[in-house]
Coordinates of C-alpha atoms in Angstrom, one line a residue:
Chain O
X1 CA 151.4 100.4 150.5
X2 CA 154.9 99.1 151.6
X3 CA 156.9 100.6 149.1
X4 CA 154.6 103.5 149.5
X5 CA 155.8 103.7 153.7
X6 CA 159.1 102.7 152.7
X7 CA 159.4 105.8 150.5
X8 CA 158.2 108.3 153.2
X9 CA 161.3 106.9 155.6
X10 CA 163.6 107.3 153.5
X11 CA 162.4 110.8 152.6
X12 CA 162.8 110.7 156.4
X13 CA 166.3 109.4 156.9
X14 CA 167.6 111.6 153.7
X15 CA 166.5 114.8 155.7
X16 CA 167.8 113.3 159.1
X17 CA 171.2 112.6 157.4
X18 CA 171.1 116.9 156.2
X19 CA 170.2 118.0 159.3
X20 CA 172.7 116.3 161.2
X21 CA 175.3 117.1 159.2
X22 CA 174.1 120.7 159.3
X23 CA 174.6 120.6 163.1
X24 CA 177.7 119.0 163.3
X25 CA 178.6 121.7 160.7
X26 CA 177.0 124.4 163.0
X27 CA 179.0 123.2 166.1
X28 CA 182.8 122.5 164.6
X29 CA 182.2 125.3 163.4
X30 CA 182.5 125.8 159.8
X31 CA 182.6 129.8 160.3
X32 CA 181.3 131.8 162.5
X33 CA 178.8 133.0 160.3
X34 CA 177.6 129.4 159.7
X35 CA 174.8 128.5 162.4
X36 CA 174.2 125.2 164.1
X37 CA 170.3 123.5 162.8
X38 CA 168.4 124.1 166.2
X39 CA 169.5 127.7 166.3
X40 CA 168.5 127.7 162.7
X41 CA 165.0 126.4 163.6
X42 CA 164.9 128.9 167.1
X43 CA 165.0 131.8 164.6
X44 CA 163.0 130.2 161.9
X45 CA 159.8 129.6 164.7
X46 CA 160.8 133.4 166.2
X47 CA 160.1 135.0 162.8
X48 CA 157.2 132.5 162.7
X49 CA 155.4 133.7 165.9
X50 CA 156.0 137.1 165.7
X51 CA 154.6 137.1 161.9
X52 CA 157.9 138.5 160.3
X53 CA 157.5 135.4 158.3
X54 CA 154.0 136.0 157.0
X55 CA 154.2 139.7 156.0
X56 CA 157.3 138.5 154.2
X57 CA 155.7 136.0 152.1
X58 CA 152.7 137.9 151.6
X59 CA 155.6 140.8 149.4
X60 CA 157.8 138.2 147.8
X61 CA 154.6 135.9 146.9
X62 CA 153.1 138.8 144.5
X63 CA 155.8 138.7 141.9
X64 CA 156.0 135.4 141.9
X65 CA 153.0 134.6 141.5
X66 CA 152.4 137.1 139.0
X67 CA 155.2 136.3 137.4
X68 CA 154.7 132.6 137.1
X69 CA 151.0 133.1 136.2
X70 CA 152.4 134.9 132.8
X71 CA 154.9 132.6 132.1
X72 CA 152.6 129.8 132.6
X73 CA 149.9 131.3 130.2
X74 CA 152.3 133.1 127.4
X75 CA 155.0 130.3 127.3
X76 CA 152.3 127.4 126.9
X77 CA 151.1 129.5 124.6
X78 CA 154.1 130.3 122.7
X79 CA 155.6 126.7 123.4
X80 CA 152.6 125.6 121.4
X81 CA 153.3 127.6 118.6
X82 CA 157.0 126.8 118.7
X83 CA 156.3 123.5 118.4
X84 CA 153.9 123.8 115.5
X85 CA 155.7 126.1 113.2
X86 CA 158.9 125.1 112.3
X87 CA 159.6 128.7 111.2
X88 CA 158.7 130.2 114.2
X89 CA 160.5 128.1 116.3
X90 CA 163.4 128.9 114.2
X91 CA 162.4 132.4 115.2
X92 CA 161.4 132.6 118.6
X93 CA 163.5 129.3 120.1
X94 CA 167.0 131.5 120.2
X95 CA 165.9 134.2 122.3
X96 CA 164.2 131.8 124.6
X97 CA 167.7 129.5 124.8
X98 CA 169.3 133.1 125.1
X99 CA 167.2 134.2 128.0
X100 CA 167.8 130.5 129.9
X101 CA 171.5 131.2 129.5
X102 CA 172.1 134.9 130.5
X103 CA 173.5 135.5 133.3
X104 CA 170.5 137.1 134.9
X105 CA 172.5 138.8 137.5
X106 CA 174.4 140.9 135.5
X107 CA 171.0 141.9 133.3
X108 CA 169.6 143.1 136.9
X109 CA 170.9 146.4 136.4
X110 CA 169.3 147.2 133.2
X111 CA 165.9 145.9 133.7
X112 CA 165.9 148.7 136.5
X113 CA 167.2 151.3 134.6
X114 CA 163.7 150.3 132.1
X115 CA 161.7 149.7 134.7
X116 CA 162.6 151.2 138.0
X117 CA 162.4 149.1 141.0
X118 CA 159.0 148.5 141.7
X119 CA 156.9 145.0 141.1
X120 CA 157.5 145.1 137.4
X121 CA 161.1 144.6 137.6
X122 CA 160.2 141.7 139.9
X123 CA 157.8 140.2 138.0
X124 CA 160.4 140.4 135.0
X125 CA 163.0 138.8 136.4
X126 CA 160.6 135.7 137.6
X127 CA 159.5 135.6 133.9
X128 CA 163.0 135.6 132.6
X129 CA 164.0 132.4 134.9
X130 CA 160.5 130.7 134.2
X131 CA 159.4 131.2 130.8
X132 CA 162.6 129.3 129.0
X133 CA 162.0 126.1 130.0
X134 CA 158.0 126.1 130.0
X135 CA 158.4 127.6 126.3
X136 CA 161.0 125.0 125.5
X137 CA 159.3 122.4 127.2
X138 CA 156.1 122.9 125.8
X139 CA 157.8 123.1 121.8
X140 CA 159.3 120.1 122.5
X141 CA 156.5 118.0 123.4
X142 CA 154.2 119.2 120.8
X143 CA 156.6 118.7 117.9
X144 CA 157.0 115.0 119.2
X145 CA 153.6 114.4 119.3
X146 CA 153.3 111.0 117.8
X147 CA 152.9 111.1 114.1
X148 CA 150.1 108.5 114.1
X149 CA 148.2 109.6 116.5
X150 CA 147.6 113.1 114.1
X151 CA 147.6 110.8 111.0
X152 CA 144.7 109.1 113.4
X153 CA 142.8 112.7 114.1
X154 CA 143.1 112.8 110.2
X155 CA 141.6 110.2 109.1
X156 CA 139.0 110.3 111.0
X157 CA 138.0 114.0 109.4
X158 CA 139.3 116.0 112.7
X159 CA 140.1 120.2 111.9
X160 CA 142.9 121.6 112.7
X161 CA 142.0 122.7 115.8
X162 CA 140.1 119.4 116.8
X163 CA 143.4 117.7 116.6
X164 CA 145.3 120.4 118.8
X165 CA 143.1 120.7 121.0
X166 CA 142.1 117.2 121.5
X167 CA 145.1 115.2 120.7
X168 CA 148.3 117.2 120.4
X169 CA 147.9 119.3 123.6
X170 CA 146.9 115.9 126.1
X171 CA 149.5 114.0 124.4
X172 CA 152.1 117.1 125.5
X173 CA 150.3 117.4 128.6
X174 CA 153.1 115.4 131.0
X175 CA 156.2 117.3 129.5
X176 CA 154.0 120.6 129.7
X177 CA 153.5 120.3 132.7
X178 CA 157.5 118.9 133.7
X179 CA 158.4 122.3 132.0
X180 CA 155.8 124.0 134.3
X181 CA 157.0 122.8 137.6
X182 CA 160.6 123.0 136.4
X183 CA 159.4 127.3 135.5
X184 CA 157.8 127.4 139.0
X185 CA 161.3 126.0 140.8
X186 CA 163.5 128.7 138.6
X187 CA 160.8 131.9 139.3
X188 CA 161.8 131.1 143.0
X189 CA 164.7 131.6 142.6
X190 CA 164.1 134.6 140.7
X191 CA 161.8 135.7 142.9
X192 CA 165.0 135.7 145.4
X193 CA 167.0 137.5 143.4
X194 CA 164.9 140.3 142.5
X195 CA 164.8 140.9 146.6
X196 CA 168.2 140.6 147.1
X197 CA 169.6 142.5 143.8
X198 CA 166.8 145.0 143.2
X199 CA 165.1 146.5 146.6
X200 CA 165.5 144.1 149.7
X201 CA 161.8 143.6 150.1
X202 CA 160.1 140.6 151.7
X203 CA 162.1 137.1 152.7
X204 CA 165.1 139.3 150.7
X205 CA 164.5 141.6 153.2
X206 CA 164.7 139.2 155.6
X207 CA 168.1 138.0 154.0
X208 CA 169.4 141.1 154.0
X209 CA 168.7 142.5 157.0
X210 CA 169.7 139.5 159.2
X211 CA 173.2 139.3 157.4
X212 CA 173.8 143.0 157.5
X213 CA 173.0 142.9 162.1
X214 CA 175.2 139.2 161.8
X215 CA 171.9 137.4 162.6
X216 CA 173.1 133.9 160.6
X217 CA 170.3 131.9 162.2
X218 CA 167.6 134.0 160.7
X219 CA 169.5 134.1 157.8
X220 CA 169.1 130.6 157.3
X221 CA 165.7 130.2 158.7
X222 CA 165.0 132.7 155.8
X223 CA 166.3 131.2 153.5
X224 CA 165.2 127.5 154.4
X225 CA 161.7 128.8 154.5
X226 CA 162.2 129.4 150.6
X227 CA 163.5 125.8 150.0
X228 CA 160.4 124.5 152.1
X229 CA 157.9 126.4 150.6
X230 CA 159.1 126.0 146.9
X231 CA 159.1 121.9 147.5
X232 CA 155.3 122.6 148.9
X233 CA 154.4 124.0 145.9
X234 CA 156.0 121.2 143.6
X235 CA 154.0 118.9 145.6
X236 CA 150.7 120.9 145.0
X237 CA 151.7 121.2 141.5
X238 CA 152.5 117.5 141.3
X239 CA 149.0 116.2 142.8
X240 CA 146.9 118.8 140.3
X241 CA 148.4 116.9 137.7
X242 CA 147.6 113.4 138.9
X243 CA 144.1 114.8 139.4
X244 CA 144.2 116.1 135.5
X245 CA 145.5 112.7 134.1
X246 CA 142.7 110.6 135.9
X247 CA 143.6 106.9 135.6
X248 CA 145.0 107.1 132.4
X249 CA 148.8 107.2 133.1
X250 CA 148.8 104.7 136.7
X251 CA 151.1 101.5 136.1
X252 CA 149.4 98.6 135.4
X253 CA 150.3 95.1 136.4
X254 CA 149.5 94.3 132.6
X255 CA 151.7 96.6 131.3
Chain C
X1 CA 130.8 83.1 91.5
X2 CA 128.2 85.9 92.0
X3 CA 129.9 89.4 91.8
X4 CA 128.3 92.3 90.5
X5 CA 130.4 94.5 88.5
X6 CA 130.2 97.8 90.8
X7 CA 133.8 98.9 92.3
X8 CA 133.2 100.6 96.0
X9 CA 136.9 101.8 95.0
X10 CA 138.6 102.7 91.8
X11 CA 142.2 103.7 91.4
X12 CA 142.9 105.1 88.0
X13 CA 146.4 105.6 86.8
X14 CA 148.0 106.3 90.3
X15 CA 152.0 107.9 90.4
X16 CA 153.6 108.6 93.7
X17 CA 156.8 110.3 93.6
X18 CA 159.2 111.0 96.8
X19 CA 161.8 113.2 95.1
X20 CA 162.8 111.5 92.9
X21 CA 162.3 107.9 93.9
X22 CA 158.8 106.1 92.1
X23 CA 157.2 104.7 94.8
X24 CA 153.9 103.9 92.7
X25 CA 154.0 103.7 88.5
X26 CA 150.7 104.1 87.3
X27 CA 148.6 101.5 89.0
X28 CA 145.1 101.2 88.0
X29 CA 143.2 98.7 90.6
X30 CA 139.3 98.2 91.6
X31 CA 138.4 97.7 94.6
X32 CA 134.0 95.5 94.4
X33 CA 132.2 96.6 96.5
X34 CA 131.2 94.5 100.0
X35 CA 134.0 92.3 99.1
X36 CA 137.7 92.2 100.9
X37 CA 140.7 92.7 98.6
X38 CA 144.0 92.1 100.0
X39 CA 147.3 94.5 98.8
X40 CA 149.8 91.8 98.9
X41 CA 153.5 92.3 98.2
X42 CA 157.2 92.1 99.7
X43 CA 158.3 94.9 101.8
X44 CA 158.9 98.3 99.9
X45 CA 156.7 97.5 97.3
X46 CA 154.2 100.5 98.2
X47 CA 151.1 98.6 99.6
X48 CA 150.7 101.1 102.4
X49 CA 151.5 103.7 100.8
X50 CA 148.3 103.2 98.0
X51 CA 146.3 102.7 101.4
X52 CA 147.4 106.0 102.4
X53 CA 146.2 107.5 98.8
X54 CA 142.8 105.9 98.8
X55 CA 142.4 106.9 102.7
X56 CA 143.5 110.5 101.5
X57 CA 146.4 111.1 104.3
X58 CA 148.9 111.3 101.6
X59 CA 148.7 113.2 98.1
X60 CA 149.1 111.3 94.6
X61 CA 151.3 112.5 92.8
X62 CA 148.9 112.1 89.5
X63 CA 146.2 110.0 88.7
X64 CA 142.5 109.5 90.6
X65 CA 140.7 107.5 93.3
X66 CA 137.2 107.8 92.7
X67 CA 134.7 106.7 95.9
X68 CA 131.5 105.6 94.5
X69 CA 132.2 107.2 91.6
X70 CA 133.9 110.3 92.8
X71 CA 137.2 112.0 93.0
X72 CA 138.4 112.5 96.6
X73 CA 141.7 113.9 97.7
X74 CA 141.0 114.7 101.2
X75 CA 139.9 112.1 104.0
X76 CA 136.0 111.5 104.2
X77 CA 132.9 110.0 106.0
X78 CA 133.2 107.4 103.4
X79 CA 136.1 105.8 104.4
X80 CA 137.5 104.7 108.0
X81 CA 141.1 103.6 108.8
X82 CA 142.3 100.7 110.9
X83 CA 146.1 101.7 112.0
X84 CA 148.8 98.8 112.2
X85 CA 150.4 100.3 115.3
X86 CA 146.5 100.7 116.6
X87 CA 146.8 105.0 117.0
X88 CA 144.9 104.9 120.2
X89 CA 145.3 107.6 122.7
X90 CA 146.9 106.4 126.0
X91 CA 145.0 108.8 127.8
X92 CA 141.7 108.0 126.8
X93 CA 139.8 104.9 128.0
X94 CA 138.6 102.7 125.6
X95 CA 135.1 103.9 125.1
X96 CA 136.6 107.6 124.3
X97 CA 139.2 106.1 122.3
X98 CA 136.2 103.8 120.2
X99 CA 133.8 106.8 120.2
X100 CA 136.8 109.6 119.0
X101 CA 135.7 109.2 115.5
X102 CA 132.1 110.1 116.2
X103 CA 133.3 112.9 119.0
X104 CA 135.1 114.7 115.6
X105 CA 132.1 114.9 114.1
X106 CA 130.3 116.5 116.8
X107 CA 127.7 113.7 117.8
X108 CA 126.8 113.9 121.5
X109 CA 127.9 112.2 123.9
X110 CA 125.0 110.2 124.9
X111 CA 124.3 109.2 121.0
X112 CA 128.1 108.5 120.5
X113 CA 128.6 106.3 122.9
X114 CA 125.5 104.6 122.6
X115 CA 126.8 103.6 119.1
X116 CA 130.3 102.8 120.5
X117 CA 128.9 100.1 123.0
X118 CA 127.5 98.8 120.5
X119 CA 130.6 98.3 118.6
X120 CA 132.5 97.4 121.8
X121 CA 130.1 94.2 122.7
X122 CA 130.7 93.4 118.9
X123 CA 134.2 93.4 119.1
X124 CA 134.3 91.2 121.7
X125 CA 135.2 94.2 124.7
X126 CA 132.1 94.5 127.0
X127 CA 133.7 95.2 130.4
X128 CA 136.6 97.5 129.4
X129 CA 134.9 100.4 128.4
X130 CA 136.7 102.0 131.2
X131 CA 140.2 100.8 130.6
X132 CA 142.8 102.3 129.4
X133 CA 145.0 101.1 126.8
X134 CA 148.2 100.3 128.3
X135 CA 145.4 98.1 130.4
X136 CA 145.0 95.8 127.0
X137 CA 146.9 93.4 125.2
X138 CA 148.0 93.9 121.9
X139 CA 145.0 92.1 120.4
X140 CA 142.5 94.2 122.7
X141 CA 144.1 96.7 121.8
X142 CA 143.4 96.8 117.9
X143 CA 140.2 96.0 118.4
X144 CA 139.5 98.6 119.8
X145 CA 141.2 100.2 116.8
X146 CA 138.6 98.3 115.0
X147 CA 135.4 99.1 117.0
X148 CA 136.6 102.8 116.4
X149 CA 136.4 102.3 112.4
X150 CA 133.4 100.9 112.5
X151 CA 131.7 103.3 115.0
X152 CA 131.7 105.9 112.0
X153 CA 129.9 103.8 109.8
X154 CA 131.9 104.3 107.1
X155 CA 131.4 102.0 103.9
X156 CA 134.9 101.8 102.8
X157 CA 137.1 100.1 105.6
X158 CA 141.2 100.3 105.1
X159 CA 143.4 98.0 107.5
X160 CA 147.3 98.5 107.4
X161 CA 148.5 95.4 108.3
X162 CA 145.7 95.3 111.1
X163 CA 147.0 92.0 112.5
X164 CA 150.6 92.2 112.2
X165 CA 151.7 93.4 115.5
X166 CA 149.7 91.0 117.7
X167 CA 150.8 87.2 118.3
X168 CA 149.7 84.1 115.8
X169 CA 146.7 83.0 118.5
X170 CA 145.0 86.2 118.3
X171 CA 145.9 87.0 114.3
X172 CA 144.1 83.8 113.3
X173 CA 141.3 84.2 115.6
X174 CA 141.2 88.2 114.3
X175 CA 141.1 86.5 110.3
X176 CA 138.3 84.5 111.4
X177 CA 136.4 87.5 113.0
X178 CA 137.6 89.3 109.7
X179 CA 135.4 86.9 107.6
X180 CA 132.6 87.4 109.8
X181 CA 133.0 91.0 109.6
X182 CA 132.6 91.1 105.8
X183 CA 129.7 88.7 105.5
X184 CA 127.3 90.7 108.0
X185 CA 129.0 94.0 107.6
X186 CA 128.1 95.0 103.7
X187 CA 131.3 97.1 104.1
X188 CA 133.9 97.2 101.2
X189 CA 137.2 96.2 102.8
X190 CA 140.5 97.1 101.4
X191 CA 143.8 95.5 103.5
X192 CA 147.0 96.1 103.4
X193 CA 149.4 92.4 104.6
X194 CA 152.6 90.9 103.7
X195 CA 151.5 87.6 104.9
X196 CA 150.9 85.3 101.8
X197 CA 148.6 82.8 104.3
X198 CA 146.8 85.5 105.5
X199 CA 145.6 87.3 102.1
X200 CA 144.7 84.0 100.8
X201 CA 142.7 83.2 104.0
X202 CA 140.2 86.3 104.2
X203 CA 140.3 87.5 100.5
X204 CA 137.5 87.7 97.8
X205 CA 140.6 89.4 95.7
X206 CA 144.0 89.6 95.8
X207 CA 146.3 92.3 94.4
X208 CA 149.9 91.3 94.2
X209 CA 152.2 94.3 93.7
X210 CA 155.6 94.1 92.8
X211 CA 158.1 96.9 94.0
X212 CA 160.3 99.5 92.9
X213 CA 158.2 100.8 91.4
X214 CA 155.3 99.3 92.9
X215 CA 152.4 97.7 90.1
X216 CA 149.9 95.3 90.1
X217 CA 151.8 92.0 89.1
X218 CA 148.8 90.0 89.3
X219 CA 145.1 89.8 90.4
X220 CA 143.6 86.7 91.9
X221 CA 140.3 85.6 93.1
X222 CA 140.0 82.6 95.5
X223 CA 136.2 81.1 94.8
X224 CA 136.1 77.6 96.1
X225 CA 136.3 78.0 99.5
X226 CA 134.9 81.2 100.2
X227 CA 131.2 79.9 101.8
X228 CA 133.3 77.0 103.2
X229 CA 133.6 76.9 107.4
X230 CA 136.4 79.0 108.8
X231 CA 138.2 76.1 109.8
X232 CA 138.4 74.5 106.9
X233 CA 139.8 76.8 104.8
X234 CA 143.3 75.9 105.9
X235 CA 142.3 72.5 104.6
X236 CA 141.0 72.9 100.9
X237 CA 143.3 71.9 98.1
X238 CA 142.3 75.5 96.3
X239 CA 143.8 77.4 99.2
X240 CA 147.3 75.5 99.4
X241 CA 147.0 75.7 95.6
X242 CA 146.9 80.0 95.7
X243 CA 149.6 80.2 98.6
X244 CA 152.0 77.8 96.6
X245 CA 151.2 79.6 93.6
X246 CA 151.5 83.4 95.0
X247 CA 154.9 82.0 97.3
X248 CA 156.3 80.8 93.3
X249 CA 155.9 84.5 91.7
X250 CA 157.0 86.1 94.6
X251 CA 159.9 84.4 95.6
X252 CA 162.2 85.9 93.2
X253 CA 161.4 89.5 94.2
X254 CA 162.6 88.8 97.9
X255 CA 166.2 89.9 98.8

């Protein structure tokens, strides 16, 4: 329980140390266009109350979640089989490291030419920044599943699919899912991007608009709302997980 | 000594080739049934990998392993495998982990781990049916590798160096269980040690295999002190006789 409190003020004192060095930023100041933390945090509760904030969230949440719910399904999927088949790793692996490596930026431009501006372009680019490392991640772990542990499934007359199902796939499980919160943090940004490089829609919108009328403090409320809600999500993702492992993986004083 | 003359195990004329290395040159060996025969032999000398033939989780190269009389290439229900580095899933508790074998077969729950208590209480477990294994000490922790082979009810048991990764307490209090095991258990047992003591100690036959490429050197069959107590094995001028004698042919084969 102590270390446990001691964590949460430290969490505490990191944040205190940000924000005060935000303000003192704010009030030197850095630039003009660089606003102090409370004016931030005025504009952030502004667009709060007045629910600029929520119709926002409600446009840039749909291609990210979209987007993350097929990356999530098709790169587990083809994470699994990447890290089964050595040939189609071999084949699918490089456009997967390609895709991670792109610059996605530049690629914008083309995705709207195929597919106009709408929601699908959206939902592509969040796939593009998640899918990579949930297929990678996923590969990885399976291939490294322990060798005894199938020789184990094996001997004791499991099928194919036994042994995937019910050994290789729980033994990947923690790295699986390590790949899917690291997906989830990159379709954010995605997400993001889409908004500002595609149509300013949503907290892009937002973004854009508040830059364009020299609003900085709602430009930053904006854009710390993203940050905030992206590490809420982790977290969710984070105690699904420790619900999914049961007791299985909590440190032991006998270990 | 009363032995009858049927084989639970018969290996006929066995080659195993890696490339071009020999790693078995055909070895004939039988295996009587209900009794424990012991694959002794320096390291590299192929011991484990003829337990991996008879199990059927590696492919001869030639030559047959007949099961009660028949050919078998494949794992079966007739055989169960005791892993040297236990094979247990970390994510499993110990009553999933001891009932897996009958959970790959499709038993119910309810039957299966009806039959796994059983085997936990005769192991010596009762209490940590919930526990996990990074809960367990090294010696828990094969037997539960243990209770898991003979949950299956397989006839043919194969231990890979069962006792080699837990400390000298628990090995000699394991070799003692071992004995018990084969007197109540009317299993053939075939297992797999480099310890010279140890084969002597729970043995009704010993194979001594020489390496590169691996052949039966020698069979022996310790008779004196077989319905002696456990503790006074250590003791009988028979026993240090065997060691002394098996420690003489070997010693020239050990680098």
């Amino acid at each position: 329980m102590l270390v446990k409190h001691r964590a949460n003020i430290l969490k505490l004192v990191s944040a205190l140390i940000v924000f005060t060095a935000w303000e003192i930023a704010g009030r030197v100041p850095v630039s003009f266009a660089f606003p102090t933390f409370f004016e931030s945090l005025a504009a952030f509760w502004a667009l709060l109350i007045d629910g600029t904030m929520f119709t926002a969230y409600a446009e840039t949440l749909k291609p990210l979640v979209i987007g993350i719910l097929i990356s999530a399904f098709f790169g587990i999927g083809i994470g699994l089989f990447v890290g089964l088949s050595r040939s189609f790793d071999w084949l699918v692996s490089p456009i997967f490291i390609v895709m991670q490596t792109a610059p996605l930026a530049a690629l914008i431009p083309l995705l709207v030419m195929a597919y106009g501006i709408g929601l699908t372009s959206k939902v592509f680019v969040v796939c593009i920044m998640a899918m990579p490392v949930i297929v990678l991640n996923t590969g990885g772990a399976v291939r490294n599943t322990p060798s005894n542990l199938i020789e184990m499934g094996e001997a004791f007359l499991g099928s194919r699919i036994q042994i995937i199902m019910k050994i290789i796939l729980p033994s990947a499980f923690p790295i699986i899912f390590a790949g899917l919160r690291l997906g989830v943090s990159a379709g954010f940004i995605g997400a993001i991007l889409s908004e500002l490089k595609i149509t300013p829609t949503g907290v892009g919108d937002i973004i854009t608009y508040s830059r364009s009328i020299a609003d900085y403090p709602s430009m930053y409320a904006a854009i710390a709302s993203i940050i905030i809600l992206a590490v809420l999500f982790l977290n969710v993702l984070e105690r699904i997980e420790n619900k999914l492992a049961q007791g299985s993986r909590k440190p032991s004083a006998l270990d | 000594m009363t032995k009858s003359t049927d084989n639970a195990v018969t290996v006929r004329n066995v080659y195993k080739n890696y490339g071009k290395t020999e790693a078995l040159r055909d070895l004939s060996l039988d295996f009587p049934r209900g009794q424990l025969t012991s694959l002794l032999g320096p390291s590299g000398c192929g011991k484990t990998t003829l337990l991996k033939i008879i199990a059927g989780l590696l492919p001869a190269t030639s030559g047959e392993i007949l099961v009660n009389g028949e050919a078998v290439k494949a794992p079966g229900p007739d055989r169960a495998f005791v892993f040297q580095d236990f094979a247990l899933m970390p994510w499993a508790s110990v009553m999933r982990n001891v009932a897996f074998g009958l959970e790959l077969r499709g038993v119910v729950k309810s039957e299966r781990e009806s039959i796994a208590e059983k085997y936990i209480r005769e192991v010596g477990l009762t209490g940590f049916e919930n526990s996990y294994p990074h809960e367990l000490s090294g010696g828990m922790r094969q037997r539960v590798g243990l209770a898991r082979a003979l949950s299956v009810d397989a006839q043919v048991l194969l231990m890979d160096e069962p006792f080699s990764a837990v400390d000298e307490q628990t090995r000699r209090k394991f070799q003692e269980d071992l004995l018990g095991l084969v007197k109540n258990e009317n299993k053939t047992f075939i297992f797999v040690t480099h310890s010279i003591e140890e084969a002597v100690y729970v043995s009704d036959q010993i194979a001594i295999l020489l390496p590169r490429p691996s052949r039966v050197m020698e069979i022996i069959r310790p008779s004196g002190f077989r319905d002696k107590e456990v503790d006074s094995i250590r003791r009988d001028p028979e026993y240090l006789d065997i060691v002394d004698r098996i420690w003489a042919s070997l010693r020239s084969y050990v680098e």
